[in-house]
Coordinates of C-alpha atoms and ligand atoms in Angstrom, one line a residue:
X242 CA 0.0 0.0 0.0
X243 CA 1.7 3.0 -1.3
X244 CA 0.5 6.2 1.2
X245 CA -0.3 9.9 0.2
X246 CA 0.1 12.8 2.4
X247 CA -3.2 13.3 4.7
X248 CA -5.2 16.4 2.8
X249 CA -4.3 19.7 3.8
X250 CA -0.4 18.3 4.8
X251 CA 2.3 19.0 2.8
X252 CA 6.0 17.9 2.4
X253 CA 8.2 20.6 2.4
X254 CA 11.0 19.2 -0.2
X255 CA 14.2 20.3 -0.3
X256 CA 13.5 22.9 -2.7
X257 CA 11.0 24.6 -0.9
X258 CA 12.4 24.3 2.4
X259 CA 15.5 26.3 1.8
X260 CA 13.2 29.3 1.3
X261 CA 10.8 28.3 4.0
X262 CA 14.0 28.1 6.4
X263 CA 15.1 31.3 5.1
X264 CA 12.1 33.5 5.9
X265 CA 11.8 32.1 9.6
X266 CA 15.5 32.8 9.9
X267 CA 15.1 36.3 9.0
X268 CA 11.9 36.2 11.5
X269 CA 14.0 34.9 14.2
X270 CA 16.6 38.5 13.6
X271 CA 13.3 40.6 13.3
X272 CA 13.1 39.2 17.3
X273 CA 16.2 39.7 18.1
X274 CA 16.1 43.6 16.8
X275 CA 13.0 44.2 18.4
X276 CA 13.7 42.6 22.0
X277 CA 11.9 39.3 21.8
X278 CA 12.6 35.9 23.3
X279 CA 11.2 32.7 21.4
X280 CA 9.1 30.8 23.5
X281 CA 8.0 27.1 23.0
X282 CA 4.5 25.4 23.9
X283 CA 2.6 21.9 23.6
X284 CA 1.3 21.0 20.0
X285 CA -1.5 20.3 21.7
X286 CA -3.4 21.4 25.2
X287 CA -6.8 21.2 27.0
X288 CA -9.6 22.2 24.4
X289 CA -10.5 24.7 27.1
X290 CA -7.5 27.0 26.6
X291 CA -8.8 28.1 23.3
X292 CA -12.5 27.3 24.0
X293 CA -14.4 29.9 25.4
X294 CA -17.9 29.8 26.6
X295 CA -19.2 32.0 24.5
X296 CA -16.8 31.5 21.5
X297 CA -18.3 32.4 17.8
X298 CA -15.2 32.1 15.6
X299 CA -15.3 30.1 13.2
X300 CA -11.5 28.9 14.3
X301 CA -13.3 27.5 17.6
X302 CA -16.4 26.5 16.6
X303 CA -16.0 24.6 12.8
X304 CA -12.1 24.1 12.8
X305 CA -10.4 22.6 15.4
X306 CA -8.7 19.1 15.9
X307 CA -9.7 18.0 19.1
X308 CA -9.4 14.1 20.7
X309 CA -9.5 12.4 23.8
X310 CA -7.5 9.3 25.5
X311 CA -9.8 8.6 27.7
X312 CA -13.1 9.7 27.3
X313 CA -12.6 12.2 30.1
X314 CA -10.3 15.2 29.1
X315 CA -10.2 16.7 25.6
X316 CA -7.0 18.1 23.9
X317 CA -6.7 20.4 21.2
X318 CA -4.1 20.7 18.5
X319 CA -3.6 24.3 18.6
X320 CA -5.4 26.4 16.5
X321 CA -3.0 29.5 16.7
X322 CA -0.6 30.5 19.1
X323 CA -1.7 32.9 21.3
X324 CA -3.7 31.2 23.6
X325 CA -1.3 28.6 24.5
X326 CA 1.3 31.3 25.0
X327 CA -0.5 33.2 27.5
X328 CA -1.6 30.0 29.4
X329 CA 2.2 29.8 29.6
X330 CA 2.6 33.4 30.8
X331 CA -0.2 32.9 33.3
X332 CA 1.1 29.2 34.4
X333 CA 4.8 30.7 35.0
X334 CA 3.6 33.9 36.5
X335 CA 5.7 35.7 33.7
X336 CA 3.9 38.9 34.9
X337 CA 5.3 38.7 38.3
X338 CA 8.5 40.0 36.4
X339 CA 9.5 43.6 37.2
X340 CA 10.7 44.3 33.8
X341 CA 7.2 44.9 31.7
X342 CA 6.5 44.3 28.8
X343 CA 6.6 40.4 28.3
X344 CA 7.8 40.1 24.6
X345 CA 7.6 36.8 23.4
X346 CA 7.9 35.4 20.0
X347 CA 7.4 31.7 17.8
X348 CA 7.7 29.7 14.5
X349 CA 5.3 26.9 15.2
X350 CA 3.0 24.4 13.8
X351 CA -0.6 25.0 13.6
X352 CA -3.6 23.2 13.0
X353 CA -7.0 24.2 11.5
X354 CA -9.8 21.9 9.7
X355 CA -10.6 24.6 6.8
X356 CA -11.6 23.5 3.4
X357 CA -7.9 23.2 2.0
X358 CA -6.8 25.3 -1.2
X359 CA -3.9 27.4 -1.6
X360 CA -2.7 29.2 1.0
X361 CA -5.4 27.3 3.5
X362 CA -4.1 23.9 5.0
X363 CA -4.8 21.9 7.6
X364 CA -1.5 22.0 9.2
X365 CA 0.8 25.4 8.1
X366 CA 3.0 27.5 9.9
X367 CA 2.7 31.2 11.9
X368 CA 5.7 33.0 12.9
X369 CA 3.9 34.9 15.7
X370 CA 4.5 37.7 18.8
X371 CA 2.7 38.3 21.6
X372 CA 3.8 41.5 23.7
X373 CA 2.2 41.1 27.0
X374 CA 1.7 43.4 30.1
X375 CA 1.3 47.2 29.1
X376 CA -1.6 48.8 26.6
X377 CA 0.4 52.1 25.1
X378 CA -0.2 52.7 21.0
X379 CA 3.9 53.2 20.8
X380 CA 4.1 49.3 21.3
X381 CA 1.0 48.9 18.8
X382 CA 2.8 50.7 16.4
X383 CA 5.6 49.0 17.0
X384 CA 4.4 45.7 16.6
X385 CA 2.7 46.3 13.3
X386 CA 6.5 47.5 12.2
X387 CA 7.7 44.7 13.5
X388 CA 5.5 42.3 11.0
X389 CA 5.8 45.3 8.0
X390 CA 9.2 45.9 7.7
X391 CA 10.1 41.8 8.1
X392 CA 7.9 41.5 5.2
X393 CA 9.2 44.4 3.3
X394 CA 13.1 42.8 4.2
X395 CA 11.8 39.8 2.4
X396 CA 11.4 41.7 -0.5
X397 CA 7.9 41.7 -1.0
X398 CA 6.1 44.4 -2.5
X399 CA 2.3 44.2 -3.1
X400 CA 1.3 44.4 0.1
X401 CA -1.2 46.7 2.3
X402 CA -1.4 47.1 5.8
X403 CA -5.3 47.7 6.9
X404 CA -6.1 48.9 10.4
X405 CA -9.0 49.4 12.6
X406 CA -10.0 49.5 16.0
X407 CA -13.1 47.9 17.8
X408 CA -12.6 50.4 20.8
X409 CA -12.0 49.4 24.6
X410 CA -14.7 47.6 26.6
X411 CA -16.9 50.5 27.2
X412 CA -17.3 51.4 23.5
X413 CA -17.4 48.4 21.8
X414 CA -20.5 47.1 24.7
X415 CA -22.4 49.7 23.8
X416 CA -21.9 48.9 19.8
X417 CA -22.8 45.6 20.3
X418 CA -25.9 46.4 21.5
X419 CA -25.8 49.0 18.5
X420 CA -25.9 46.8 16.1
X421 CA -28.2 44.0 17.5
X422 CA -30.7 45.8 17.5
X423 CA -29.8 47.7 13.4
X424 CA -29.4 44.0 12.1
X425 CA -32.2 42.1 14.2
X426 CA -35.3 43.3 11.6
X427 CA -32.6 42.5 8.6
X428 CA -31.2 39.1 10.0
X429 CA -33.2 36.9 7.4
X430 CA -31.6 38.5 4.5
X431 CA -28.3 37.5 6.1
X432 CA -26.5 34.4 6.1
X433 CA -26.8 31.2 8.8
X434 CA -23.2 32.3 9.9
X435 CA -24.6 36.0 10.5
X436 CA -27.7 34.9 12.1
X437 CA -25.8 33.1 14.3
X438 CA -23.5 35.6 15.2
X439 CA -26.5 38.1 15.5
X440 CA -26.6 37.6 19.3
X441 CA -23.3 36.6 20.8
X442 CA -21.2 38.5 18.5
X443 CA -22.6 41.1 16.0
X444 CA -19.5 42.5 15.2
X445 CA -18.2 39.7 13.0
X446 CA -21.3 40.3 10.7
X447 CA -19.5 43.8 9.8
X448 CA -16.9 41.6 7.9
X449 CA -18.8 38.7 7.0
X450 CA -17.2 36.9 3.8
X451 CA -20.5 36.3 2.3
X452 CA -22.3 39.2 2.8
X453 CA -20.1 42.0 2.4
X454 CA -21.5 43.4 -0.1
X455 CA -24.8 43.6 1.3
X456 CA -26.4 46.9 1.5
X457 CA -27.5 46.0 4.8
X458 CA -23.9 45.6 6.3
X459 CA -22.5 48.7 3.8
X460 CA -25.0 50.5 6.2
X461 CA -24.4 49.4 9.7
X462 CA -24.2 52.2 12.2
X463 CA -20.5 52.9 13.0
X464 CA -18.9 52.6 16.1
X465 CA -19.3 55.3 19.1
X466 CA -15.3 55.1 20.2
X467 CA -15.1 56.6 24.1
X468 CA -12.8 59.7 24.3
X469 CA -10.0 57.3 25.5
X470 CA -10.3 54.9 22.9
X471 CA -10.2 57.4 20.1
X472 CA -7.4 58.7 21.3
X473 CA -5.9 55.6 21.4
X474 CA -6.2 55.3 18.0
X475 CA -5.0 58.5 16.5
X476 CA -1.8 57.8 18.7
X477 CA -1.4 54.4 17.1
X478 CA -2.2 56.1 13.8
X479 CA 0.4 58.9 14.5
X480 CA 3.6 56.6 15.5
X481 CA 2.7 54.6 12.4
X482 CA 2.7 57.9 10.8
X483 CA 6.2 58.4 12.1
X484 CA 7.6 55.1 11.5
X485 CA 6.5 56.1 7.3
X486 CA 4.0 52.8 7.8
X487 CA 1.4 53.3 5.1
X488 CA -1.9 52.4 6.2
X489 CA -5.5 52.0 5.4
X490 CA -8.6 52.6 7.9
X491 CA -11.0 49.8 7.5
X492 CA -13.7 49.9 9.8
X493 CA -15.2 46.9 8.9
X494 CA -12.4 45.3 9.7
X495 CA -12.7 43.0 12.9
X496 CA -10.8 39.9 12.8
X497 CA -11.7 36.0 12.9
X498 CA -11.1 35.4 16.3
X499 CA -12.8 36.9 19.3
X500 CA -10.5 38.2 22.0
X501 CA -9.9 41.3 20.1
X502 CA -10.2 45.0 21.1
X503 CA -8.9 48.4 20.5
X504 CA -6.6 48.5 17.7
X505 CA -6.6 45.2 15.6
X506 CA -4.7 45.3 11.7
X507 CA -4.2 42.8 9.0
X508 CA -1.9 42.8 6.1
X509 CA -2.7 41.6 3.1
X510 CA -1.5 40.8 -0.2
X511 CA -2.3 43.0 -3.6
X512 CA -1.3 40.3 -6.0
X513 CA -3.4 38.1 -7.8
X514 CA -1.6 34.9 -6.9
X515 CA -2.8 34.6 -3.6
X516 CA -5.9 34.5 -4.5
X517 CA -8.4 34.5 -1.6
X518 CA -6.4 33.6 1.1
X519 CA -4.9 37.0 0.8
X520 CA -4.3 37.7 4.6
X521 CA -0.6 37.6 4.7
X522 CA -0.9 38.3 9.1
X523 CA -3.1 39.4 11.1
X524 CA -2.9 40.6 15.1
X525 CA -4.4 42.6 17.1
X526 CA -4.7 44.0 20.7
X527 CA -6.3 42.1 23.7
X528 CA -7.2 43.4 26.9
X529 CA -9.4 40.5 28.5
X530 CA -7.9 37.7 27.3
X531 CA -5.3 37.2 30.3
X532 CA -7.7 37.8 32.4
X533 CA -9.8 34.7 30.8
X534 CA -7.0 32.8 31.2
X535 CA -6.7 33.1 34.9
X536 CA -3.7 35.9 35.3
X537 CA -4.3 39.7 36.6
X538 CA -6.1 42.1 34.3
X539 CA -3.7 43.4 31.8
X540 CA -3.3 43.7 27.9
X541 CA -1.3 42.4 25.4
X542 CA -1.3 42.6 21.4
X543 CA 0.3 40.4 18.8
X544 CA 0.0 38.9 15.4
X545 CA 0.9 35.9 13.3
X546 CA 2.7 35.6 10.0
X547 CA 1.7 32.7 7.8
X548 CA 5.1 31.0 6.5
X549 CA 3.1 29.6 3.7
X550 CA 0.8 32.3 2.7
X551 CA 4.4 34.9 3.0
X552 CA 6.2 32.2 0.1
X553 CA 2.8 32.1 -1.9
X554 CA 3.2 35.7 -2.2
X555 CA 7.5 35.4 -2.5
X556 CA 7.2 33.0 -5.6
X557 CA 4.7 35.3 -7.2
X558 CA 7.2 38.2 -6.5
X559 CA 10.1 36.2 -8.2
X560 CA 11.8 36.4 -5.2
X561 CA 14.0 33.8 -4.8
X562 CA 14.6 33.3 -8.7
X563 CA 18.2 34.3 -7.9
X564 CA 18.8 32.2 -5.3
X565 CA 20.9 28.5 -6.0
X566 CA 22.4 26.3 -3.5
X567 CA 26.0 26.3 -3.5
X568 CA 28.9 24.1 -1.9
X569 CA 32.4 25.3 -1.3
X570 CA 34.4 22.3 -2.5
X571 CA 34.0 18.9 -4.9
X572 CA 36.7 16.3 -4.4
X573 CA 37.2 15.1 -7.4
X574 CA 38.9 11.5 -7.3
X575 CA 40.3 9.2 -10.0
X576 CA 41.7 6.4 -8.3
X577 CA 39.7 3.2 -7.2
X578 CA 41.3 3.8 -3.8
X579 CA 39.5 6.8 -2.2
X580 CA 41.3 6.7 1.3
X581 CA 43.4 10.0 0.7
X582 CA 40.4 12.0 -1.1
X583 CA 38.4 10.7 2.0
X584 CA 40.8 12.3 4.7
X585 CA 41.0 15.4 2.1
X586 CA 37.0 15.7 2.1
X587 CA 36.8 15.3 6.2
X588 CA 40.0 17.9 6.6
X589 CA 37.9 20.3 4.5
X590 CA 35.1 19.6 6.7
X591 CA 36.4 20.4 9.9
X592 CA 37.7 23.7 8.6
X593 CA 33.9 24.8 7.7
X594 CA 34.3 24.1 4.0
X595 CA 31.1 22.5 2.8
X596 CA 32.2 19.8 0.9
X597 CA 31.0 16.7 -1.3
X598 CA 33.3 13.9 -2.6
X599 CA 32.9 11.5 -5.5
X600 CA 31.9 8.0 -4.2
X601 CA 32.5 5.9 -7.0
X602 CA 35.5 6.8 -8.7
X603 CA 33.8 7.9 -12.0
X604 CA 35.2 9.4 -15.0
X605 CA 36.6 12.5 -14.7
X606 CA 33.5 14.3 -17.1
X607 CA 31.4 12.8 -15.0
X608 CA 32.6 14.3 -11.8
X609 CA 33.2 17.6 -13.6
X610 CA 29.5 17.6 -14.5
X611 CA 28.6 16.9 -11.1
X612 CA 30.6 19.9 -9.9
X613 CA 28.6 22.3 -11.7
X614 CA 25.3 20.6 -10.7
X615 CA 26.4 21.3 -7.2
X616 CA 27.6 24.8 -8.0
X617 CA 30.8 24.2 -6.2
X618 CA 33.4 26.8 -6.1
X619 CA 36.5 25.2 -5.6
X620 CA 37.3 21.8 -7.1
X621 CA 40.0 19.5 -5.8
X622 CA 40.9 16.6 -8.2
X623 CA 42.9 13.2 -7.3
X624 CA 44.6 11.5 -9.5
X625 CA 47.4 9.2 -9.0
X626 CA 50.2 11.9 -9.5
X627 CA 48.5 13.6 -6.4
X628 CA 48.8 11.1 -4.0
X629 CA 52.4 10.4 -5.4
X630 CA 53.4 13.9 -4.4
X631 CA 51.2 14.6 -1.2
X632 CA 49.1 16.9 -2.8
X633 CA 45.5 18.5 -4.6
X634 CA 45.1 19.9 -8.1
X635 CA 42.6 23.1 -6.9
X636 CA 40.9 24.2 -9.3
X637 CA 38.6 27.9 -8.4
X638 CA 35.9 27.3 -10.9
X639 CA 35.2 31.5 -10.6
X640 CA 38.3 32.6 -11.5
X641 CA 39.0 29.2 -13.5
X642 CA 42.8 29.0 -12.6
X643 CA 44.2 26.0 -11.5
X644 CA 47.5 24.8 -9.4
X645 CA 49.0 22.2 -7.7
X646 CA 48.6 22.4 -3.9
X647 CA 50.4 20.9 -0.9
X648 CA 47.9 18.9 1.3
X649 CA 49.1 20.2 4.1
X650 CA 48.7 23.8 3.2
X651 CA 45.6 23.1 1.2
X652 CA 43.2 24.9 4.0
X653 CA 45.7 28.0 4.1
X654 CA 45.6 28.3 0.6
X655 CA 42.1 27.8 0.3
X656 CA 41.6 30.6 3.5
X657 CA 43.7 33.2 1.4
X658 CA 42.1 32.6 -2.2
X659 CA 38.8 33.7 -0.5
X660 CA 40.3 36.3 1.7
X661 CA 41.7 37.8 -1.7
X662 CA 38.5 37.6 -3.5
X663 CA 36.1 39.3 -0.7
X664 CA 39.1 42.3 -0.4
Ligands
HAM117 P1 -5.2 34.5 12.3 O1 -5.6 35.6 11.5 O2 -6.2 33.5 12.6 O3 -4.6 35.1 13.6 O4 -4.0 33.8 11.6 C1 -2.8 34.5 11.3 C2 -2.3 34.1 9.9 O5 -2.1 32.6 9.9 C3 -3.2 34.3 8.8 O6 -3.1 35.7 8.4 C4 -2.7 33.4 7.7 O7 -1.5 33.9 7.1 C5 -2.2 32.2 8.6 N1 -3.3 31.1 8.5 C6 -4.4 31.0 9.2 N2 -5.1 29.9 8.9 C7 -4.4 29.3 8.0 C8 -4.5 28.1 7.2 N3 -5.5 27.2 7.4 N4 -3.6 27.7 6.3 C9 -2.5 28.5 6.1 N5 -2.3 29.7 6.8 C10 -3.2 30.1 7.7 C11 -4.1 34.3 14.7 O8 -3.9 33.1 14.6 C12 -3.8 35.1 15.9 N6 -3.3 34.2 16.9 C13 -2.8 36.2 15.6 C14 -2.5 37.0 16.8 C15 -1.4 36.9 17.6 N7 -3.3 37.9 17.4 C16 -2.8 38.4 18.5 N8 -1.6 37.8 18.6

């Protein structure tokens, strides 16, 4: 029985993977810059760490991979990575720690049961943050520049960053009730997803993917913000000003999950490739969620890059058309004894010089043509005269000269023909 890959999985071959390891690498720099520490947690945890009572997402309700041992407890492959990182901060008390702001960062695995297309999978990756223990718009703003300019260093160019904000508690209570009673005579002409949302959360009607372009929603009553919350906003809107983030104001913009409030932001992608899975991240802040999870009241905000949705939009930029593997050095060997090419290839080795060595002792075109489908720089060849005389013919397939080395000063020389060329 020959298997397939379960749908909505994916192999990441070695092709792929280079660029996919190359993007979370960069991510991991974008943490250092900015001051956060990568944190770990479970694949999976109790279903109740990112099931809320009242939950209406469809991430919690519809999508979730959830299984039981015993009949007794429920576990959850995580969804996203939030939750399970401020169980974490709650569980070790991180906000016992004097120095405030928590700033936390990951590249994990996730998990969701979506109808799988491009750019949607069952299991993909989010390079995410989560900055925990203080609500001030400079660290909004600055988390949002975080994600933009990480994308922009990618190289990516057809993107949009869209912001709103769905006020503090006070404000967005009020609204609620707003808009339950503007959509309650209409709710027929909505969809079953809106209808059911009608009551615990009307907000996620405002950006419902079905509707939206139903005059109904176009006229929804906007959002009262309290003088704090506004404020809030224009502050967030006036670092990003000052960081030169361009932005959009989309108040229909809310968010799939439901621990959001004040300022939440997406960015998306402009270019036709990524079709409808367009989100390249989306965060936003949350000032209950803690709180929900059993710490002290206080706020955090974050967001979550998806690694797959980023490379969707990467291979439609032509990004990493440049790009080839390269090795430093092919040993080349002609003789059906390969001892002395083998303590050649292992000396290169432990010198840092990523090396490959001919296994079979093939012809010498044979080898040659190898070398150039491993884009190796320097070639060492091994004939019999070579091991007669203790030494290499090196061959620097850039400059294309070639000369007889001493074994033992092989790594010297090898040092100073790269030192030369980098001058
Ligand atoms: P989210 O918008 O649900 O937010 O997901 C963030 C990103 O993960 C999306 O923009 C998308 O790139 C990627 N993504 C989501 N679902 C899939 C899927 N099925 N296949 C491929 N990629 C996907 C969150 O998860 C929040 N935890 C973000 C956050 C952090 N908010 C505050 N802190």
């Amino acid at each position: 029985m020959a298997y397939k890959t379960v749908k909505g999985t994916y192999d990441i071959l070695p092709d792929r993977l280079y660029k996919f390891n190359y993007v979370t690498d960069l991510f991991k720099h974008f943490l250092d810059l900015y001051g956060y520490d990568e944190i770990k947690t479970p694949v999976f945890e109790y279903t109740g760490v990112f099931k809320k009572d009242n939950d209406t997402s469809d991430m919690v309700t519809k999508e979730m991979f959830t299984f039981s041992t015993n009949n007794k407890e429920t576990y959850t492959l995580r969804p996203e990575g939030t939750a399970g990182v401020i169980r974490s901060f709650v569980e070790n008390k991180m906000y016992a720690n004097p120095e405030m702001p928590i700033k936390l960062g990951y590249i994990e695995e996730m998990f969701r049961h979506e109808r799988p297309q491009s750019g949607r999978q069952w299991q993909f990756t989010q390079m995410g943050i989560e900055c925990i223990g203080d609500k001030n718009p400079l660290i909004d703003a600055e988390v949002i520049a975080l994600g933009y300019f990480y994308v922009k260093s990618i190289g990516v160019k057809d993107v949009e960053v869209l912001i709103n904000t769905l006020g503090d508690n006070e404000s967005r209570l009020k609204y609620k009730d707003n808009l339950i009673n503007y959509f309650k005579p209409h709710i027929n002409n909505l969809c079953v997803d809106c209808q059911n949302r009608l009551e615990k959360n009307p907000l996620r009607i405002l950006d419902c993917k079905i509707d939206h372009e139903s005059e109904i929603i176009k006229n929804a009553p906007k959002m009262e913000l309290t003088k704090e919350s506004k404020e809030y906003f224009e502050k967030v809107k006036h670092y990003l000003d000052i960081l030169e983030i361009p932005y959009i104001v989309d108040d229909k913009l809310v968010r799939g999950l439901d621990y959001y409030t004040d300022t939440v932001f997406e960015v998306i992608s402009t270019n036709s490739a990524s079709g409808s899975q367009a989100t390249i991240f989306g965060g936003g802040r949350y000032d209950n969620l803690v709180k929900e999870m059993g710490g002290p009241e206080i706020s955090g905000i974050g967001f979550a890059i998806g690694v797959e949705r980023l490379l969707i939009l990467a291979d439609a930029e032509n990004i990493f058309d440049e790009y080839k593997k390269e090795i430093d050095c092919y040993v080349i060997n002609l003789n059906q004894e390969p001892d002395y090419a083998l303590r050649i290839a292992e000396e290169l080795r432990n010198n840092s010089y990523t090396t490959e060595m001919d296994y079979y002792a093939r012809s010498l075109k044979a080898q040659f043509k190898s070398t150039e489908r491993k884009n190796a720089r320097f070639i060492l060849i091994i004939g019999e005269d070579e091991i007669k005389n203790n030494t290499v013919t090196l061959k620097d397939s850039l400059t294309k000269a070639q000369e007889e080395v001493n074994k033992d000063e092989l790594i010297d020389r090898l040092d100073s023909l790269l030192e030369d060329y980098y001058v």
